[in-house]
Amino acid sequence: MQNINWYPGHMKKTRELIQENLKMVDACIEVIDARIPVSSRNPIIDELVKSKPRIIVLNKSDLADAARSKAWEEKFRAEGHRVLSMNCMSGAGVKELFKMLEKMAADKNKDRTMQKPYRLMIVGVPNVGKSSLINRMTGKKSAQTGDRPGVTRGKQWLKLSNNMQLLDTPGILWPKFEDPKAGLDLAFCGSIKDEILDVPTLGMELIGVLAENYPDLLMERYKLEEIAETPLENMENMAMKRGCILPGKRIDYERIGKLVLDEFRGGKIGRITLEEAK
């Protein structure tokens, strides 16, 4: 596939929004996708946040390979980051997040006579689960959520139950994917709109990755007797098993491509992480 380049105009405004408001917050919560911890981390955020206290939330950990998630947690901690694996949809990990934030706030206010509200900013690329986390933290539907990127718009200050204040910002992506793998990983996980992608080719690319890294899960889910030599052969075998066939016994590549992407994103193939901690 050719390099993916997706940078809607509102994302440029988001970068400016973060720059404008960063001085007003005490800490940042960076939400990333536990299945792609490198590809879903935006290098622009590192540049903007710099030395500001930060918690890295490995969201969608229920969909990720547990052993690989643990390795990623250890790696981020070794780099000096606070890190927490969460499932923002179900709320798993929210209590632990509040405990972490309250300790950070206590450290910040320990020498102050006047206790100031601890202010937070949530950042992350589209579709990593920021809105779901915000709704869990506020205890109500404060932010729009959707399984398609680019749902959240504009700036909102939200008050939390512990009197902390939270600034929500839309997700941002960098203007060009220097590493084609990062673009593919984001596309696999739904952080890039399918409408601008070649779904059959993207599905075949994902099948190739899964055949290499999680062959047993692929075989079990699609009732394959063995892993074929090429992603195309695997795709065609999967299509036949699932009845993705057009008149004249032709393979429906569009349908099987969409099916495998949907089942991967929904965790139906199994708990999968596409990047290893090194």
Tab-separated table of C-alpha atoms in Angstrom:
chain	number	residue	atom	x	y	z
A	1	MET	CA	0.000	0.000	0.000
A	2	GLN	CA	1.102	3.580	-0.593
A	3	ASN	CA	1.963	5.749	2.394
A	4	ILE	CA	-1.101	6.994	4.252
A	5	ASN	CA	-1.339	10.769	4.584
A	6	TRP	CA	-4.408	11.972	6.492
A	7	TYR	CA	-4.364	15.356	8.173
A	8	PRO	CA	-7.751	17.112	8.279
A	9	GLY	CA	-7.662	20.864	8.808
A	10	HIS	CA	-9.155	20.696	12.314
A	11	MET	CA	-6.080	18.789	13.511
A	12	LYS	CA	-3.843	21.784	12.805
A	13	LYS	CA	-6.179	23.851	14.975
A	14	THR	CA	-5.948	21.203	17.685
A	15	ARG	CA	-2.182	21.511	17.831
A	16	GLU	CA	-2.572	25.272	18.279
A	17	LEU	CA	-5.252	24.656	20.935
A	18	ILE	CA	-2.912	22.406	22.941
A	19	GLN	CA	-0.099	24.971	22.701
A	20	GLU	CA	-2.436	27.751	23.884
A	21	ASN	CA	-3.826	25.840	26.862
A	22	LEU	CA	-0.852	23.788	28.051
A	23	LYS	CA	0.270	26.539	30.430
A	24	MET	CA	-3.106	26.336	32.174
A	25	VAL	CA	-2.884	22.639	33.121
A	26	ASP	CA	-0.864	20.806	35.765
A	27	ALA	CA	-0.667	17.415	34.031
A	28	CYS	CA	-1.575	15.523	30.868
A	29	ILE	CA	-3.232	12.164	30.346
A	30	GLU	CA	-2.012	10.654	27.093
A	31	VAL	CA	-4.349	7.952	25.794
A	32	ILE	CA	-2.852	5.387	23.426
A	33	ASP	CA	-4.102	2.117	21.925
A	34	ALA	CA	-2.642	-0.864	23.812
A	35	ARG	CA	-2.599	-2.864	20.547
A	36	ILE	CA	-0.258	-0.359	18.879
A	37	PRO	CA	1.602	1.511	21.645
A	38	VAL	CA	4.158	3.070	19.274
A	39	SER	CA	1.983	3.894	16.272
A	40	SER	CA	-0.753	5.449	18.427
A	41	ARG	CA	1.678	7.776	20.216
A	42	ASN	CA	1.939	11.088	18.430
A	43	PRO	CA	5.466	12.564	18.352
A	44	ILE	CA	3.910	16.036	18.264
A	45	ILE	CA	2.496	15.394	21.751
A	46	ASP	CA	5.984	14.642	23.108
A	47	GLU	CA	7.181	17.909	21.616
A	48	LEU	CA	4.288	19.909	23.075
A	49	VAL	CA	3.984	18.322	26.533
A	50	LYS	CA	7.751	18.179	27.193
A	51	SER	CA	8.385	18.092	30.975
A	52	LYS	CA	4.728	18.412	32.027
A	53	PRO	CA	3.697	15.527	34.367
A	54	ARG	CA	2.007	12.858	32.284
A	55	ILE	CA	0.140	9.572	32.683
A	56	ILE	CA	0.165	7.177	29.734
A	57	VAL	CA	-3.106	5.251	29.528
A	58	LEU	CA	-2.880	1.986	27.576
A	59	ASN	CA	-6.529	1.857	26.552
A	60	LYS	CA	-8.352	-1.091	24.955
A	61	SER	CA	-6.149	-3.380	27.040
A	62	ASP	CA	-8.987	-5.922	26.968
A	63	LEU	CA	-8.322	-6.319	23.226
A	64	ALA	CA	-4.536	-6.473	23.569
A	65	ASP	CA	-2.174	-9.380	24.215
A	66	ALA	CA	-1.823	-9.408	28.039
A	67	ALA	CA	1.838	-10.498	28.037
A	68	ARG	CA	2.807	-7.805	25.539
A	69	SER	CA	0.856	-5.165	27.479
A	70	LYS	CA	2.795	-6.024	30.620
A	71	ALA	CA	6.059	-5.664	28.694
A	72	TRP	CA	4.944	-2.249	27.428
A	73	GLU	CA	4.036	-1.105	30.928
A	74	GLU	CA	7.497	-2.082	32.151
A	75	LYS	CA	9.148	-0.295	29.234
A	76	PHE	CA	7.247	2.960	29.796
A	77	ARG	CA	7.944	2.863	33.544
A	78	ALA	CA	11.647	2.275	32.857
A	79	GLU	CA	11.562	5.441	30.723
A	80	GLY	CA	10.202	7.370	33.716
A	81	HIS	CA	6.531	7.515	32.729
A	82	ARG	CA	3.475	6.835	34.859
A	83	VAL	CA	1.450	4.196	33.029
A	84	LEU	CA	-1.869	2.421	33.478
A	85	SER	CA	-3.641	-0.253	31.434
A	86	MET	CA	-7.348	0.467	31.117
A	87	ASN	CA	-10.580	-0.408	29.373
A	88	CYS	CA	-12.210	3.012	29.146
A	89	MET	CA	-15.385	1.572	27.643
A	90	SER	CA	-16.124	-0.587	30.709
A	91	GLY	CA	-14.434	1.728	33.218
A	92	ALA	CA	-11.801	-0.812	34.269
A	93	GLY	CA	-8.856	1.093	35.745
A	94	VAL	CA	-10.690	4.367	36.454
A	95	LYS	CA	-10.323	4.050	40.252
A	96	GLU	CA	-6.583	3.424	39.872
A	97	LEU	CA	-6.327	6.470	37.585
A	98	PHE	CA	-8.031	8.713	40.172
A	99	LYS	CA	-5.686	7.447	42.906
A	100	MET	CA	-2.691	8.264	40.714
A	101	LEU	CA	-4.036	11.752	39.927
A	102	GLU	CA	-4.864	12.504	43.557
A	103	LYS	CA	-1.314	11.662	44.606
A	104	MET	CA	0.038	13.957	41.874
A	105	ALA	CA	-2.304	16.753	43.024
A	106	ALA	CA	-1.268	16.295	46.667
A	107	ASP	CA	2.403	16.545	45.677
A	108	LYS	CA	1.687	19.705	43.668
A	109	ASN	CA	-0.269	21.406	46.491
A	110	LYS	CA	1.753	20.270	49.519
A	111	ASP	CA	3.606	23.586	49.927
A	112	ARG	CA	0.677	25.831	48.964
A	113	THR	CA	-1.414	27.728	51.517
A	114	MET	CA	-4.244	28.077	49.006
A	115	GLN	CA	-5.207	24.736	47.440
A	116	LYS	CA	-5.786	25.231	43.725
A	117	PRO	CA	-7.926	22.844	41.637
A	118	TYR	CA	-5.681	20.369	39.811
A	119	ARG	CA	-6.106	20.898	36.076
A	120	LEU	CA	-5.706	18.154	33.485
A	121	MET	CA	-5.561	17.836	29.725
A	122	ILE	CA	-6.357	14.651	27.807
A	123	VAL	CA	-4.488	14.167	24.542
A	124	GLY	CA	-4.254	11.417	21.936
A	125	VAL	CA	-4.829	10.488	18.310
A	126	PRO	CA	-8.378	9.876	17.043
A	127	ASN	CA	-10.325	6.810	18.123
A	128	VAL	CA	-8.066	5.691	20.987
A	129	GLY	CA	-10.893	6.117	23.508
A	130	LYS	CA	-10.396	9.605	24.941
A	131	SER	CA	-14.114	10.419	24.935
A	132	SER	CA	-14.965	7.142	26.674
A	133	LEU	CA	-12.370	7.937	29.360
A	134	ILE	CA	-13.760	11.448	29.840
A	135	ASN	CA	-17.276	10.075	30.266
A	136	ARG	CA	-16.012	7.588	32.864
A	137	MET	CA	-14.073	10.277	34.745
A	138	THR	CA	-16.992	12.705	34.845
A	139	GLY	CA	-19.606	10.038	35.501
A	140	LYS	CA	-21.820	11.298	32.697
A	141	LYS	CA	-21.888	11.620	28.943
A	142	SER	CA	-19.838	14.794	28.682
A	143	ALA	CA	-18.057	13.986	25.443
A	144	GLN	CA	-19.252	12.493	22.182
A	145	THR	CA	-18.038	8.994	21.444
A	146	GLY	CA	-17.962	6.960	18.275
A	147	ASP	CA	-16.141	4.114	16.630
A	148	ARG	CA	-15.099	6.427	13.821
A	149	PRO	CA	-12.195	8.892	14.050
A	150	GLY	CA	-12.761	12.601	14.353
A	151	VAL	CA	-15.968	12.596	16.447
A	152	THR	CA	-14.810	15.024	19.169
A	153	ARG	CA	-14.687	18.712	18.255
A	154	GLY	CA	-13.708	21.933	20.016
A	155	LYS	CA	-12.638	22.665	23.595
A	156	GLN	CA	-14.464	21.771	26.810
A	157	TRP	CA	-13.554	22.347	30.486
A	158	LEU	CA	-15.131	19.589	32.576
A	159	LYS	CA	-15.372	19.383	36.380
A	160	LEU	CA	-14.609	16.016	37.971
A	161	SER	CA	-16.192	14.594	41.129
A	162	ASN	CA	-12.982	15.243	43.122
A	163	ASN	CA	-12.999	18.937	42.059
A	164	MET	CA	-10.229	18.470	39.499
A	165	GLN	CA	-10.772	20.216	36.170
A	166	LEU	CA	-10.338	18.491	32.844
A	167	LEU	CA	-9.723	20.103	29.463
A	168	ASP	CA	-10.777	17.933	26.568
A	169	THR	CA	-9.175	18.373	23.149
A	170	PRO	CA	-9.770	16.591	19.842
A	171	GLY	CA	-7.328	13.865	18.799
A	172	ILE	CA	-4.455	14.765	16.505
A	173	LEU	CA	-2.335	12.906	13.972
A	174	TRP	CA	0.914	14.027	12.411
A	175	PRO	CA	0.770	15.351	8.835
A	176	LYS	CA	2.850	12.561	7.298
A	177	PHE	CA	3.537	9.010	8.427
A	178	GLU	CA	7.312	8.665	8.148
A	179	ASP	CA	7.063	4.945	8.888
A	180	PRO	CA	4.522	3.202	6.606
A	181	LYS	CA	3.973	0.579	9.335
A	182	ALA	CA	2.630	3.249	11.694
A	183	GLY	CA	0.060	4.304	9.120
A	184	LEU	CA	-0.987	0.708	8.524
A	185	ASP	CA	-1.269	-0.064	12.252
A	186	LEU	CA	-3.486	2.982	12.804
A	187	ALA	CA	-5.616	1.973	9.823
A	188	PHE	CA	-5.945	-1.612	11.111
A	189	CYS	CA	-7.225	-0.288	14.455
A	190	GLY	CA	-9.667	2.186	12.906
A	191	SER	CA	-7.856	5.455	13.694
A	192	ILE	CA	-7.989	6.420	10.009
A	193	LYS	CA	-11.266	6.588	8.127
A	194	ASP	CA	-11.885	3.470	6.036
A	195	GLU	CA	-13.444	5.640	3.330
A	196	ILE	CA	-10.015	6.890	2.234
A	197	LEU	CA	-8.426	3.429	2.208
A	198	ASP	CA	-8.474	0.389	-0.057
A	199	VAL	CA	-10.323	-1.957	2.312
A	200	PRO	CA	-9.564	-5.269	0.501
A	201	THR	CA	-5.841	-4.456	0.397
A	202	LEU	CA	-5.851	-3.267	4.004
A	203	GLY	CA	-7.623	-6.474	5.045
A	204	MET	CA	-5.061	-8.561	3.182
A	205	GLU	CA	-2.204	-6.642	4.852
A	206	LEU	CA	-3.733	-7.360	8.263
A	207	ILE	CA	-4.131	-11.051	7.412
A	208	GLY	CA	-0.420	-11.139	6.554
A	209	VAL	CA	0.515	-9.603	9.920
A	210	LEU	CA	-1.759	-11.969	11.853
A	211	ALA	CA	-0.530	-15.031	9.937
A	212	GLU	CA	3.027	-14.148	10.944
A	213	ASN	CA	2.417	-13.164	14.577
A	214	TYR	CA	-0.776	-14.961	15.644
A	215	PRO	CA	-1.219	-17.928	13.262
A	216	ASP	CA	-3.061	-20.084	15.810
A	217	LEU	CA	-5.677	-17.417	16.484
A	218	LEU	CA	-6.202	-16.880	12.749
A	219	MET	CA	-6.571	-20.593	12.063
A	220	GLU	CA	-8.989	-21.081	14.949
A	221	ARG	CA	-11.214	-18.124	14.102
A	222	TYR	CA	-11.499	-18.888	10.387
A	223	LYS	CA	-11.329	-22.680	10.579
A	224	LEU	CA	-8.169	-22.851	8.461
A	225	GLU	CA	-6.371	-26.185	8.280
A	226	GLU	CA	-3.021	-24.451	7.824
A	227	ILE	CA	-1.458	-21.071	7.136
A	228	ALA	CA	-0.857	-20.639	3.403
A	229	GLU	CA	2.308	-19.195	1.904
A	230	THR	CA	0.847	-15.792	0.989
A	231	PRO	CA	-1.652	-13.365	2.595
A	232	LEU	CA	-3.754	-13.520	-0.604
A	233	GLU	CA	-4.099	-17.295	-0.362
A	234	ASN	CA	-5.076	-17.020	3.307
A	235	MET	CA	-7.606	-14.320	2.436
A	236	GLU	CA	-9.174	-16.484	-0.253
A	237	ASN	CA	-9.326	-19.514	2.051
A	238	MET	CA	-10.950	-17.371	4.745
A	239	ALA	CA	-13.457	-16.013	2.225
A	240	MET	CA	-14.474	-19.533	1.229
A	241	LYS	CA	-14.869	-20.596	4.864
A	242	ARG	CA	-17.049	-17.550	5.590
A	243	GLY	CA	-19.073	-17.643	2.348
A	244	CYS	CA	-17.732	-14.350	1.017
A	245	ILE	CA	-18.398	-15.477	-2.551
A	246	LEU	CA	-19.830	-13.580	-5.532
A	247	PRO	CA	-21.813	-15.106	-8.425
A	248	GLY	CA	-19.607	-17.331	-10.586
A	249	LYS	CA	-17.754	-18.547	-7.479
A	250	ARG	CA	-15.630	-15.390	-7.400
A	251	ILE	CA	-14.049	-14.210	-4.122
A	252	ASP	CA	-15.708	-11.147	-2.596
A	253	TYR	CA	-12.490	-9.395	-1.529
A	254	GLU	CA	-14.322	-6.286	-0.296
A	255	ARG	CA	-16.527	-8.313	2.041
A	256	ILE	CA	-13.784	-10.540	3.491
A	257	GLY	CA	-11.497	-7.508	3.877
A	258	LYS	CA	-14.137	-5.594	5.846
A	259	LEU	CA	-15.013	-8.702	7.856
A	260	VAL	CA	-11.471	-9.363	9.066
A	261	LEU	CA	-10.942	-5.685	9.940
A	262	ASP	CA	-14.206	-5.563	11.899
A	263	GLU	CA	-13.472	-8.815	13.737
A	264	PHE	CA	-9.939	-7.720	14.607
A	265	ARG	CA	-11.168	-4.344	15.907
A	266	GLY	CA	-13.899	-6.031	17.937
A	267	GLY	CA	-11.500	-8.521	19.546
A	268	LYS	CA	-13.262	-11.489	17.967
A	269	ILE	CA	-10.046	-12.974	16.554
A	270	GLY	CA	-8.409	-12.810	19.979
A	271	ARG	CA	-6.288	-10.537	22.145
A	272	ILE	CA	-3.680	-9.133	19.786
A	273	THR	CA	-0.888	-6.552	20.044
A	274	LEU	CA	0.775	-5.584	16.779
A	275	GLU	CA	3.929	-4.068	18.302
A	276	GLU	CA	6.458	-5.625	20.665
A	277	ALA	CA	8.237	-3.729	23.432
A	278	LYS	CA	11.970	-3.742	22.738
